[in-house]
């Protein structure tokens, strides 16, 4: 498998990530980063899943990988440097900065302007903050081993028949009663699922794009606690390998539970 894998250990914190493109002939539109911990024991994780537009005009000359790298870089930098801001405020500022960087060359009002799902987590000695926008997922593990999934389930509420049509999906995208992604409007940050947990109640966390969360959400191989066990035992790359194996098996058996065989898949795991 071709992809990206990283790991680091700084002080008490350990973090690793892995990412695989959905197809060898297309760039990976996922993006992830782990911010270097501060002397006080803080750090941050950011994961984006770029939304692949249908072939044709999206009003932007840059493309989704450019957008996710710009937005992800801004988010990570702000998480590390602006502790006085909430994660929603940080997301809003990162969206504004990214929009400003291509406002003069691109039509940011286009419904398919580059956009992404967002997972962000930031922690210090006292607390762990989280933010989730659209269908990526954040997992929080307690010292006792309980795992809580933080999800934005608005996309799940969109009728399946709507999601089979790009044009129909566009009418629900970033619209009241529909679902929301990070695109060019900073106001969407208010729609994110956010929360704060005491640091002592979180010993580890994981962020998964929907290409990685398929192990639970599509294939039903286990629940979120089982998924966390896989991450601990086999690492992020091990989870992605399991997903790819399941995808290939279903394709060989004539399965039809998805619209594409593989999706970009990214997993980040961090022990705090």
Coordinates of N, CA, C and O in Angstrom, one line a residue, residues 153-166 168-173 177-179 259:
X153 N -23.7 14.3 13.0 CA -24.5 13.3 12.2 C -25.5 13.9 11.3 O -26.4 13.3 10.7
X154 N -25.3 15.2 10.9 CA -26.3 15.9 10.0 C -26.3 15.2 8.6 O -27.4 15.1 8.0
X155 N -25.1 14.8 8.2 CA -25.1 14.2 6.8 C -25.9 12.9 6.9 O -26.5 12.5 5.9
X156 N -25.9 12.2 8.0 CA -26.6 10.9 8.1 C -28.1 11.1 8.0 O -28.8 10.2 7.6
X157 N -28.6 12.3 8.3 CA -30.0 12.6 8.2 C -30.5 12.9 6.8 O -31.7 13.0 6.5
X158 N -29.5 13.2 5.9 CA -29.9 13.5 4.5 C -30.3 12.2 3.8 O -29.7 11.2 3.9
X159 N -31.5 12.2 3.1 CA -32.0 10.9 2.5 C -30.9 10.3 1.6 O -30.2 11.0 0.8
X160 N -30.8 9.0 1.6 CA -29.8 8.3 0.8 C -30.0 8.6 -0.7 O -29.0 8.8 -1.4
X161 N -31.2 8.8 -1.1 CA -31.4 9.0 -2.5 C -30.9 10.4 -3.0 O -30.5 10.6 -4.1
X162 N -30.9 11.3 -2.0 CA -30.4 12.7 -2.3 C -28.9 12.6 -2.6 O -28.3 13.2 -3.5
X163 N -28.2 11.8 -1.7 CA -26.7 11.7 -1.8 C -26.2 11.0 -3.1 O -25.0 11.0 -3.4
X164 N -27.1 10.3 -3.8 CA -26.7 9.7 -5.0 C -26.7 10.6 -6.2 O -26.3 10.3 -7.3
X165 N -27.1 11.9 -6.0 CA -27.1 12.9 -7.1 C -26.3 14.1 -6.6 O -26.6 14.7 -5.5
X166 N -25.3 14.5 -7.3 CA -24.5 15.7 -7.0 C -25.4 16.9 -6.9 O -25.2 17.8 -6.0
X168 N -28.6 17.2 -6.4 CA -29.5 17.1 -5.3 C -28.8 17.4 -4.0 O -29.2 18.1 -3.1
X169 N -27.6 16.8 -3.8 CA -26.7 17.0 -2.6 C -26.4 18.5 -2.5 O -26.4 19.0 -1.4
X170 N -26.1 19.2 -3.6 CA -25.8 20.6 -3.5 C -26.8 21.4 -2.8 O -26.5 22.4 -2.2
X171 N -28.1 21.1 -3.0 CA -29.2 21.8 -2.4 C -29.2 21.7 -0.9 O -29.8 22.5 -0.2
X172 N -28.5 20.6 -0.3 CA -28.5 20.4 1.1 C -27.2 20.9 1.7 O -27.0 20.9 2.9
X173 N -26.2 21.2 0.9 CA -24.9 21.5 1.3 C -24.8 22.9 1.9 O -25.2 23.9 1.3
X177 N -31.1 23.0 7.6 CA -31.7 21.7 7.5 C -30.9 20.7 6.8 O -31.3 19.5 6.8
X178 N -29.7 21.0 6.3 CA -28.9 20.1 5.6 C -27.6 19.8 6.4 O -27.7 19.5 7.6
X179 N -26.5 19.8 5.8 CA -25.2 19.5 6.4 C -24.2 20.6 6.1 O -24.4 21.4 5.2
X259 N -20.5 3.7 -3.0 CA -20.4 4.1 -4.4 C -19.0 4.1 -5.0 O -18.9 4.1 -6.2

